[in-house]
Coordinates of C-alpha atoms and ligand atoms in Angstrom, one line a residue:
R1 CA 2.7 29.7 -105.9
F2 CA 5.0 27.9 -105.0
R3 CA 4.1 24.9 -102.8
W4 CA 6.1 22.9 -101.1
P5 CA 6.5 19.6 -100.2
A6 CA 3.5 18.7 -102.5
H7 CA 0.8 16.7 -101.8
N8 CA 0.4 13.0 -102.7
R9 CA -2.4 12.5 -104.5
S10 CA -2.2 9.4 -105.4
A11 CA -5.5 8.8 -102.8
M12 CA -7.4 11.1 -104.3
S13 CA -10.5 10.5 -106.6
T14 CA -11.5 11.6 -110.0
Q15 CA -14.3 14.6 -109.2
A16 CA -17.3 14.2 -111.4
V17 CA -16.8 15.9 -115.1
S18 CA -19.5 16.6 -116.6
E19 CA -19.5 17.1 -120.7
E20 CA -17.6 20.4 -121.4
T21 CA -14.1 19.2 -120.2
A22 CA -11.4 21.4 -119.9
V23 CA -7.9 20.7 -120.6
V24 CA -5.2 21.1 -117.5
I25 CA -1.8 20.1 -118.0
G26 CA 1.1 21.1 -116.6
L27 CA 5.2 20.7 -117.1
E28 CA 8.1 19.2 -115.9
V29 CA 11.6 20.2 -118.3
H30 CA 14.5 19.3 -118.1
V31 CA 16.5 21.4 -120.3
Q32 CA 20.9 20.4 -120.4
L33 CA 22.5 23.6 -119.5
E34 CA 25.5 23.3 -121.4
T35 CA 29.0 23.3 -118.6
D36 CA 31.9 21.7 -119.8
T37 CA 32.4 20.0 -116.6
K38 CA 29.7 17.6 -115.1
I39 CA 27.6 18.8 -112.0
F40 CA 30.0 16.9 -109.5
C41 CA 32.9 15.6 -110.7
G42 CA 35.8 17.2 -113.3
C43 CA 34.5 14.5 -116.3
S44 CA 34.1 16.2 -119.5
T45 CA 29.8 16.6 -120.4
E46 CA 31.2 16.5 -124.2
P47 CA 31.1 12.9 -126.7
A48 CA 33.6 12.5 -128.3
D49 CA 33.0 11.1 -130.9
D50 CA 32.4 7.8 -131.7
E51 CA 33.8 7.5 -127.6
A52 CA 33.8 4.1 -126.3
P53 CA 31.2 3.1 -123.5
N54 CA 32.3 4.1 -119.8
T55 CA 35.3 6.1 -121.0
R56 CA 34.3 9.7 -119.5
T57 CA 33.1 8.3 -116.0
C58 CA 36.1 9.5 -112.6
P59 CA 34.9 7.1 -109.4
T60 CA 33.3 10.6 -108.7
C61 CA 30.0 9.7 -111.1
L62 CA 30.8 6.1 -110.9
G63 CA 29.3 6.0 -107.4
L64 CA 31.9 4.3 -106.5
P65 CA 32.5 4.4 -102.3
G66 CA 34.1 7.2 -101.2
A67 CA 33.8 8.8 -103.3
L68 CA 33.2 12.7 -103.0
P69 CA 31.6 15.0 -104.4
V70 CA 32.2 19.2 -105.7
I71 CA 29.3 21.2 -107.3
N72 CA 30.3 22.7 -110.0
E73 CA 30.5 26.3 -109.9
A74 CA 29.6 26.9 -113.7
A75 CA 26.7 24.9 -113.1
V76 CA 25.3 26.8 -110.5
E77 CA 25.9 30.6 -111.9
A78 CA 23.6 28.8 -115.1
A79 CA 21.3 28.2 -113.2
V80 CA 21.1 31.6 -111.6
K81 CA 21.0 32.7 -114.7
V82 CA 18.2 31.0 -115.7
G83 CA 15.9 32.7 -112.3
K84 CA 16.3 36.5 -113.0
A85 CA 15.9 35.7 -117.0
I86 CA 12.7 32.9 -115.3
D87 CA 11.5 36.9 -112.1
A88 CA 12.1 34.0 -110.0
D89 CA 13.2 34.3 -106.3
I90 CA 16.6 32.7 -105.8
P91 CA 16.7 32.1 -102.2
E92 CA 19.9 32.9 -98.9
T93 CA 20.5 29.3 -99.3
T94 CA 19.8 26.2 -101.2
T95 CA 20.1 23.0 -100.7
F96 CA 21.4 18.8 -102.5
H97 CA 18.9 16.1 -101.4
R98 CA 19.6 12.5 -102.6
K99 CA 16.6 11.5 -103.8
N100 CA 16.7 7.7 -104.1
Y101 CA 15.6 4.9 -106.1
Y102 CA 17.2 2.0 -107.6
Y103 CA 17.3 1.8 -111.3
P104 CA 20.6 0.4 -113.4
D105 CA 22.0 4.2 -115.1
L106 CA 21.6 5.2 -111.6
P107 CA 25.2 4.5 -110.3
K108 CA 24.4 5.4 -106.9
N109 CA 20.6 3.9 -105.8
F110 CA 20.0 7.7 -105.5
Q111 CA 20.5 11.3 -107.9
L112 CA 21.7 14.0 -106.3
T113 CA 19.0 16.9 -106.3
Q114 CA 17.2 20.1 -104.8
Y115 CA 13.8 19.5 -102.7
D116 CA 13.7 22.2 -100.7
A117 CA 15.3 24.7 -101.2
P118 CA 15.4 25.0 -105.1
I119 CA 17.8 27.9 -106.5
C120 CA 14.5 28.9 -108.0
A121 CA 10.9 29.9 -107.1
N122 CA 8.0 31.7 -107.7
G123 CA 9.6 32.5 -111.1
E124 CA 6.9 32.9 -115.0
L125 CA 7.6 32.9 -118.6
E126 CA 5.4 35.0 -120.7
V127 CA 4.2 33.2 -124.1
A128 CA 3.0 34.9 -126.7
V129 CA -0.6 31.7 -127.7
D130 CA -2.1 32.7 -130.8
G131 CA -0.7 36.9 -130.5
E132 CA -2.4 36.8 -127.3
P133 CA 0.5 36.9 -124.1
R134 CA 0.2 34.0 -121.6
T135 CA 1.7 34.4 -118.5
I136 CA 2.9 30.8 -117.3
G137 CA 3.8 30.3 -113.4
I138 CA 7.6 28.7 -112.8
T139 CA 6.4 27.0 -108.9
R140 CA 10.2 26.2 -109.2
A141 CA 13.4 24.8 -111.0
H142 CA 16.2 23.2 -109.0
I143 CA 19.8 21.2 -111.0
E144 CA 20.6 17.8 -110.5
E145 CA 22.5 15.4 -112.2
D146 CA 21.5 13.1 -114.9
P147 CA 21.4 9.2 -114.8
G148 CA 23.1 7.2 -117.6
S149 CA 22.6 5.0 -119.9
L150 CA 20.9 2.4 -120.8
Q151 CA 21.1 -0.2 -124.2
H152 CA 18.6 -3.0 -124.7
V153 CA 20.4 -4.8 -126.9
G154 CA 17.5 -6.7 -129.6
G155 CA 14.9 -5.1 -129.0
S156 CA 12.7 -2.7 -126.7
I157 CA 13.1 -3.4 -122.8
E158 CA 10.5 -6.5 -123.0
S159 CA 12.3 -8.3 -126.2
A160 CA 16.0 -7.2 -125.3
T161 CA 18.4 -10.6 -124.7
H162 CA 20.4 -8.2 -122.6
T163 CA 20.3 -4.6 -121.3
L164 CA 23.9 -2.5 -121.2
V165 CA 24.6 0.4 -119.6
N166 CA 26.1 3.6 -120.0
Y167 CA 27.9 5.8 -117.6
N168 CA 29.1 8.9 -119.6
R169 CA 25.9 10.3 -119.3
A170 CA 26.1 10.3 -115.9
G171 CA 26.6 13.5 -113.5
T172 CA 25.8 16.1 -116.7
P173 CA 23.9 18.8 -115.0
L174 CA 20.0 18.7 -115.7
M175 CA 18.4 22.1 -114.8
E176 CA 14.6 20.6 -114.7
I177 CA 11.9 23.6 -114.6
V178 CA 9.2 23.0 -113.1
T179 CA 5.4 24.8 -114.5
E180 CA 2.8 25.2 -112.5
P181 CA -0.8 24.1 -114.2
D182 CA -1.5 26.7 -116.7
F183 CA -1.3 25.6 -119.5
R184 CA -4.5 25.5 -121.4
S185 CA -4.5 23.7 -124.7
P186 CA -1.4 21.4 -125.7
A187 CA -0.6 23.8 -128.8
E188 CA 0.9 26.4 -125.2
T189 CA 2.6 23.6 -124.9
R190 CA 4.4 24.6 -127.7
A191 CA 4.6 28.0 -127.3
F192 CA 5.9 27.8 -123.8
L193 CA 8.9 25.6 -125.4
A194 CA 10.1 27.1 -128.3
K195 CA 10.1 30.4 -125.3
L196 CA 11.6 28.5 -123.0
E197 CA 14.4 27.1 -125.0
E198 CA 14.8 30.6 -126.9
V199 CA 15.4 32.3 -123.7
L200 CA 18.1 29.6 -122.4
E201 CA 19.9 29.8 -125.3
Y202 CA 20.2 33.6 -125.1
L203 CA 21.5 33.3 -121.7
G204 CA 23.7 30.4 -123.4
V205 CA 23.1 27.9 -120.8
F206 CA 22.0 25.8 -122.9
D207 CA 22.3 24.2 -126.9
P208 CA 18.9 23.0 -128.6
G209 CA 20.8 21.3 -130.7
R210 CA 22.2 18.8 -128.7
D211 CA 21.3 15.6 -129.0
G212 CA 18.4 15.2 -125.9
S213 CA 19.2 18.2 -124.1
L214 CA 15.3 18.6 -123.7
R215 CA 13.4 16.3 -122.3
V216 CA 9.9 16.9 -120.8
D217 CA 6.9 15.7 -118.6
A218 CA 3.5 16.7 -119.1
N219 CA 1.4 16.6 -116.0
V220 CA -2.5 15.9 -117.8
S221 CA -6.2 16.9 -117.1
L222 CA -9.2 17.3 -117.8
V223 CA -11.7 19.5 -115.4
D224 CA -14.8 21.1 -115.5
A225 CA -15.2 23.5 -118.6
D226 CA -17.2 25.5 -115.6
A227 CA -14.9 25.8 -113.3
V228 CA -11.8 27.6 -115.8
A229 CA -12.0 31.2 -114.3
A230 CA -12.6 34.2 -117.3
D231 CA -8.8 34.8 -116.6
G232 CA -7.7 30.6 -117.4
S233 CA -7.2 30.0 -113.9
V234 CA -8.4 26.2 -112.1
P235 CA -9.4 26.5 -108.1
T236 CA -6.7 25.0 -106.2
P237 CA -8.7 23.3 -105.0
V238 CA -10.1 21.3 -108.0
L239 CA -6.9 21.1 -109.1
E240 CA -6.2 19.2 -106.2
S241 CA -9.2 16.6 -106.4
T242 CA -8.4 15.6 -110.2
N243 CA -6.2 12.5 -110.7
R244 CA -3.6 13.2 -113.6
A245 CA -1.4 11.4 -116.0
E246 CA 2.3 11.3 -116.1
V247 CA 3.4 11.3 -119.9
K248 CA 6.9 10.9 -119.7
N249 CA 9.4 10.8 -122.8
I250 CA 8.7 13.7 -124.6
S251 CA 11.6 15.0 -126.5
S252 CA 10.2 17.8 -128.8
H253 CA 8.0 20.9 -129.6
K254 CA 5.6 18.8 -131.6
G255 CA 5.9 15.8 -129.6
A256 CA 5.1 17.4 -126.9
E257 CA 1.3 19.1 -128.1
K258 CA 1.1 15.7 -130.6
A259 CA 1.3 13.3 -126.6
L260 CA -0.5 16.3 -125.4
A261 CA -3.8 15.9 -127.6
Y262 CA -3.1 12.0 -128.1
E263 CA -3.6 12.3 -123.8
A264 CA -6.7 14.7 -123.8
T265 CA -8.6 12.8 -126.0
R266 CA -7.9 9.7 -124.2
Q267 CA -8.6 10.9 -120.7
R268 CA -12.0 12.5 -122.9
N269 CA -12.6 8.6 -124.2
V270 CA -12.2 6.8 -120.7
L271 CA -14.9 10.0 -119.0
R272 CA -17.2 8.8 -121.5
R273 CA -17.3 5.5 -120.7
G274 CA -18.7 7.0 -117.7
R275 CA -14.1 5.3 -116.2
E276 CA -12.6 7.5 -114.2
I277 CA -8.7 9.0 -115.0
E278 CA -5.9 6.9 -112.8
Q279 CA -3.6 8.5 -111.2
E280 CA 0.0 6.8 -113.7
T281 CA 2.4 7.3 -115.4
R282 CA 2.4 6.6 -119.0
H283 CA 4.9 6.6 -122.1
W284 CA 4.3 8.8 -125.1
D285 CA 5.7 6.1 -127.7
E286 CA 6.6 8.8 -130.5
G287 CA 6.4 6.2 -133.5
R288 CA 2.7 4.7 -132.3
G289 CA 1.9 8.3 -131.6
V290 CA -0.1 7.0 -128.2
T291 CA 0.7 6.9 -124.5
V292 CA 1.3 3.6 -122.9
S293 CA 0.8 3.3 -119.5
M294 CA 3.6 2.3 -117.4
R295 CA 2.8 2.1 -113.9
S296 CA 0.4 3.5 -111.3
K297 CA 2.4 7.5 -110.4
E298 CA 5.2 7.1 -107.1
A299 CA 4.5 8.7 -104.6
E300 CA 7.1 11.2 -103.2
K301 CA 7.5 9.5 -100.3
D302 CA 8.6 6.3 -102.3
Y303 CA 12.6 9.0 -102.6
R304 CA 12.9 8.6 -99.6
Y305 CA 14.0 12.5 -99.9
F306 CA 16.7 13.7 -97.4
R307 CA 19.7 15.6 -97.2
E308 CA 22.4 16.2 -99.0
A309 CA 25.4 15.6 -96.4
D310 CA 27.9 15.6 -98.0
L311 CA 27.9 19.2 -99.7
P312 CA 27.5 21.8 -97.9
A313 CA 24.7 24.4 -98.5
L314 CA 25.5 26.6 -100.9
E315 CA 25.1 30.7 -100.1
V316 CA 23.6 31.7 -102.8
A317 CA 22.6 35.4 -102.3
D318 CA 24.9 37.6 -103.7
W319 CA 24.6 35.6 -107.0
R320 CA 21.4 37.3 -108.3
E321 CA 23.9 40.5 -108.2
S322 CA 26.8 39.6 -109.1
I323 CA 25.6 37.3 -112.3
A324 CA 24.6 39.9 -114.9
I325 CA 22.1 38.5 -118.5
P326 CA 22.5 39.5 -121.6
E327 CA 19.3 41.2 -123.2
L328 CA 16.5 38.7 -124.0
P329 CA 14.3 37.6 -127.2
D330 CA 11.4 40.3 -126.3
A331 CA 13.8 43.4 -125.8
R332 CA 15.3 42.6 -127.9
R333 CA 12.6 42.6 -130.8
E334 CA 11.5 45.1 -129.4
R335 CA 14.4 47.5 -129.6
F336 CA 15.5 45.9 -133.1
R337 CA 11.6 47.0 -134.8
E338 CA 11.9 50.9 -132.5
A339 CA 15.8 51.2 -133.0
Y340 CA 16.2 50.1 -137.0
G341 CA 12.2 50.7 -137.5
L342 CA 11.8 47.0 -138.7
D343 CA 8.4 45.1 -139.0
R344 CA 7.3 42.6 -136.1
E345 CA 8.5 39.9 -138.5
S346 CA 11.6 40.4 -139.2
A347 CA 12.1 41.4 -136.1
S348 CA 10.4 37.9 -134.7
K349 CA 12.9 36.6 -138.0
L350 CA 16.0 38.4 -136.6
T351 CA 15.9 37.8 -132.7
S352 CA 14.9 33.8 -132.6
S353 CA 17.8 32.7 -132.0
K354 CA 21.1 35.2 -130.8
A355 CA 23.9 34.1 -132.7
V356 CA 21.4 35.5 -135.6
A357 CA 20.5 38.9 -133.8
D358 CA 24.5 39.6 -132.6
F359 CA 24.9 38.8 -137.0
F360 CA 22.4 40.4 -137.7
E361 CA 23.2 44.4 -135.5
D362 CA 26.6 43.5 -136.4
V363 CA 25.3 44.6 -140.3
A364 CA 23.0 46.9 -139.4
T365 CA 25.1 48.9 -138.0
E366 CA 28.0 48.8 -140.8
F367 CA 25.8 49.1 -143.2
D368 CA 21.6 50.7 -144.0
P369 CA 19.5 48.5 -141.6
E370 CA 17.2 47.6 -144.5
L371 CA 19.7 46.1 -146.7
A372 CA 20.8 44.3 -144.0
A373 CA 16.8 42.7 -142.9
T374 CA 16.6 41.5 -146.3
W375 CA 19.7 40.1 -146.7
V376 CA 19.6 38.7 -143.1
A377 CA 16.4 37.7 -142.4
D378 CA 15.7 36.2 -146.2
N379 CA 18.2 36.0 -148.4
L380 CA 20.9 33.5 -145.6
L381 CA 18.3 32.1 -142.5
G382 CA 16.4 31.4 -146.4
E383 CA 18.9 29.9 -148.0
L384 CA 20.9 28.2 -144.3
N385 CA 17.1 27.1 -143.8
Y386 CA 17.4 25.5 -147.4
R387 CA 20.2 23.5 -146.8
E388 CA 19.3 22.6 -142.8
L389 CA 21.7 24.7 -141.3
A390 CA 21.3 27.1 -138.8
I391 CA 23.9 30.3 -138.5
T392 CA 26.2 28.4 -135.8
D393 CA 27.4 26.2 -138.2
V394 CA 28.6 28.7 -140.4
E395 CA 30.0 30.5 -137.2
G396 CA 33.1 31.6 -139.1
R397 CA 32.3 33.0 -141.9
L398 CA 30.1 35.8 -141.6
D399 CA 32.9 38.2 -141.4
E400 CA 32.0 37.2 -145.7
F401 CA 28.5 37.2 -144.9
T402 CA 29.0 40.6 -144.2
R403 CA 32.0 41.9 -147.3
L404 CA 28.8 40.7 -150.1
I405 CA 26.4 42.0 -148.4
G406 CA 28.5 45.3 -148.8
L407 CA 28.9 43.9 -151.9
V408 CA 25.9 45.0 -152.6
D409 CA 25.5 48.2 -150.7
A410 CA 28.1 49.2 -152.6
G411 CA 26.5 48.2 -156.0
E412 CA 29.2 46.0 -156.9
V413 CA 27.1 42.8 -157.6
T414 CA 24.4 43.7 -159.2
V415 CA 21.5 42.5 -155.8
K416 CA 20.2 39.9 -158.2
N417 CA 24.1 37.9 -159.0
A418 CA 24.4 38.4 -154.7
E419 CA 21.0 36.3 -154.7
E420 CA 20.8 33.9 -156.6
V421 CA 24.9 32.3 -157.5
V422 CA 27.6 33.9 -155.0
L423 CA 25.7 33.7 -151.9
R424 CA 24.4 30.0 -153.3
E425 CA 27.7 29.5 -154.2
M426 CA 29.6 30.2 -151.4
L427 CA 27.4 27.8 -148.8
D428 CA 27.8 25.4 -151.0
G429 CA 31.7 25.2 -151.2
A430 CA 33.9 27.1 -148.8
D431 CA 34.6 30.0 -151.2
D432 CA 34.7 34.5 -150.5
P433 CA 32.1 35.7 -152.0
D434 CA 36.0 37.5 -153.9
T435 CA 36.6 34.7 -154.9
V436 CA 32.0 33.2 -156.4
I437 CA 32.6 36.8 -158.2
E438 CA 36.3 36.2 -160.1
R439 CA 35.5 33.1 -160.4
E440 CA 31.4 33.9 -162.2
G441 CA 32.3 36.8 -164.3
L442 CA 29.7 38.9 -161.7
G443 CA 31.4 41.9 -161.1
K444 CA 29.2 44.5 -161.8
A445 CA 29.7 45.5 -165.2
G446 CA 31.6 49.3 -165.8
A447 CA 29.3 51.2 -167.9
G448 CA 31.3 51.4 -171.0
E449 CA 30.8 47.1 -171.5
V450 CA 27.8 47.7 -170.6
E451 CA 27.1 50.5 -173.4
S452 CA 28.8 48.8 -176.3
A453 CA 26.6 46.1 -174.9
V454 CA 23.7 48.4 -175.8
D455 CA 25.1 49.2 -178.6
A456 CA 25.6 45.6 -180.0
A457 CA 21.5 44.9 -179.2
I458 CA 21.0 47.8 -181.9
D459 CA 23.7 46.2 -184.3
E460 CA 22.9 43.4 -184.6
N461 CA 18.3 43.3 -183.8
P462 CA 17.3 45.5 -186.7
E463 CA 13.5 43.8 -186.2
A464 CA 13.8 44.4 -182.7
V465 CA 14.6 48.1 -183.6
T466 CA 11.2 48.2 -186.3
D467 CA 9.0 46.4 -184.2
Y468 CA 9.6 49.7 -181.1
H469 CA 9.6 51.8 -182.9
D470 CA 5.7 50.9 -184.8
G471 CA 5.2 50.8 -181.0
D472 CA 6.0 47.1 -179.7
E473 CA 6.9 47.8 -176.6
G474 CA 7.9 43.9 -175.7
A475 CA 10.9 44.3 -178.7
I476 CA 12.4 46.7 -176.0
N477 CA 12.2 43.6 -173.6
F478 CA 13.9 41.1 -175.9
L479 CA 16.7 44.0 -176.7
V480 CA 17.0 43.9 -172.3
G481 CA 17.4 40.6 -172.1
Q482 CA 20.7 40.4 -175.2
V483 CA 22.4 42.6 -173.1
M484 CA 21.5 41.1 -169.7
Q485 CA 23.1 38.4 -170.7
A486 CA 26.2 39.8 -173.3
T487 CA 27.3 41.0 -169.6
G488 CA 26.4 38.1 -168.4
G489 CA 23.4 39.6 -165.6
S490 CA 25.7 41.8 -164.3
A491 CA 24.3 44.7 -165.3
D492 CA 21.9 46.4 -163.6
P493 CA 18.4 46.3 -166.4
G494 CA 16.4 49.1 -165.3
Q495 CA 19.7 51.3 -166.0
V496 CA 19.7 49.3 -169.8
N497 CA 16.2 50.2 -170.1
G498 CA 16.7 53.4 -170.4
L499 CA 20.1 53.4 -172.3
L500 CA 18.8 52.1 -174.4
R501 CA 15.9 54.0 -174.9
E502 CA 17.6 57.1 -175.4
Q503 CA 19.4 55.2 -177.6
L504 CA 16.7 54.3 -179.8
E505 CA 14.7 57.5 -179.2
E506 CA 18.2 58.8 -181.4
Ligands
LIG1 P1 4.1 15.0 -108.2 O1 5.4 15.5 -106.8 O2 3.4 13.9 -108.5 O3 5.0 15.5 -109.5 P2 4.0 18.0 -108.3 O4 3.1 19.5 -107.4 O5 5.0 18.7 -108.2 O6 3.8 16.9 -108.1 O7 4.2 18.7 -109.6 C1 4.0 18.5 -110.8 C2 3.8 19.2 -111.6 O8 1.7 18.5 -112.5 C3 3.4 20.2 -112.2 O9 3.4 20.5 -113.5 C4 2.1 20.8 -111.9 O10 1.8 21.8 -112.4 C5 1.6 19.5 -112.4 N1 0.1 19.4 -111.6 C6 -0.3 20.1 -110.8 N2 -2.2 19.1 -110.5 C7 -2.4 19.5 -111.8 C8 -3.5 18.8 -112.8 N3 -4.3 19.1 -111.5 N4 -3.4 18.8 -114.3 C9 -2.1 18.4 -115.0 N5 -1.8 19.3 -114.5 C10 -1.4 19.1 -112.9
LIG2 MG1 6.4 15.7 -110.5
LIG3 ZN1 33.2 12.7 -113.3

């Protein structure tokens, strides 16, 4: 599948498209690789709180004359991990190129990127769309530097009085992942992006919570529905002779789906009016929910690519073998189902992130897997979700949650109290489970305490006792309620029910 160099398609025109059209989408996904330092210098990638503009910089990432780049080994390692995860070819040697264009956020007036020898080519990623597996081809994936950022002061790019430039971001390592035009609906792109993020997060090379860590350009065209084969493939000549729009500025899964749905409809309307689709770059305006034309699409030759002489070719042939990757989400889901007897839904919840899966596994090996699944998938994730927290936000407290599950397992606290009081108070404050249980008096009532509460309930409620003997089943529930209240909810309702019946039958 790997075709390179790409053709300049801007001169080609749309073929005739009949009423019945199918949408064709290919993605170019930029993700930030998690490394400590920038890709070609030693500056940190971690913005300090309230950092001043242009302080996290050095002569290299400012593009000062004479400053030379040095490749960050961690960025290459991360890229090799991605290559292995998407089953890509990793070449013997990979090289770097200058992509030349003038824009103020680009201090050198070129971007250091890769061109004809990218670090990954011919990969694939399987996604499930409505339960159906679909394999999306990945043409290539390469590493490059992020430009700086611009701040248009006093409004949009058109209305701003002036623009500020900040090079703190310049040189942040990015990986650009280019897919084949294999998507047949906006929904498929959303599933793909979710899956891609999940895999990257498992690899430990990506932080989905980081601002701007995922940026998507989406290429969209319409083809004759008859051109789509039963397996969803579209012949290359059809793809190549069809004009497409490249939609930029998409920053989320949901944004991708919305932008693409809008763009497909826009193109259908253009064709319906008997006009042609322009080969152009469009901008997704998230706020207005529309795509707007930015410019006619730049062609390959506009960038005057040439080899970066300051970076030698990188020998990566051995890296594929020497760099290990962890078990990936699909494999882990399968294993969880088999090893712990989980249903599909629990298995997929419990593998939604590596941190969740690791925690579940810790708990499941210590206690009953079913109890572990309920506690992690339903209780903990549910309560975290309600508070808009992720498991990584409470990473330092995982042993406290394990302790709580252990207390439930040992019958030291009732399930109801653990779920509805202890866990919630733990999350709303900073206390460990023992402290909460002690403070709220929730330690499971001892046998003696329960028995005396049962006796008291019978002594103090003669009417309910009479009703019970007259066959009123509701009376027993009332008495159970009295005992539960007296024990502060720390008794087991089933056990109380049994004890009451025993006493009342005597
Ligand atoms: P360019 O350099 O012009 O961006 P590429 O060959 O690198 O061209 O392709 C970029 C993206 O366009 C890829 O993600 C590819 O899948 C997608 N693409 C190619 N042909 C089509 C098409 N007919 N419709 C939609 N997307 C397409
Ligand atoms: Mg492109
Ligand atoms: Zn620097």
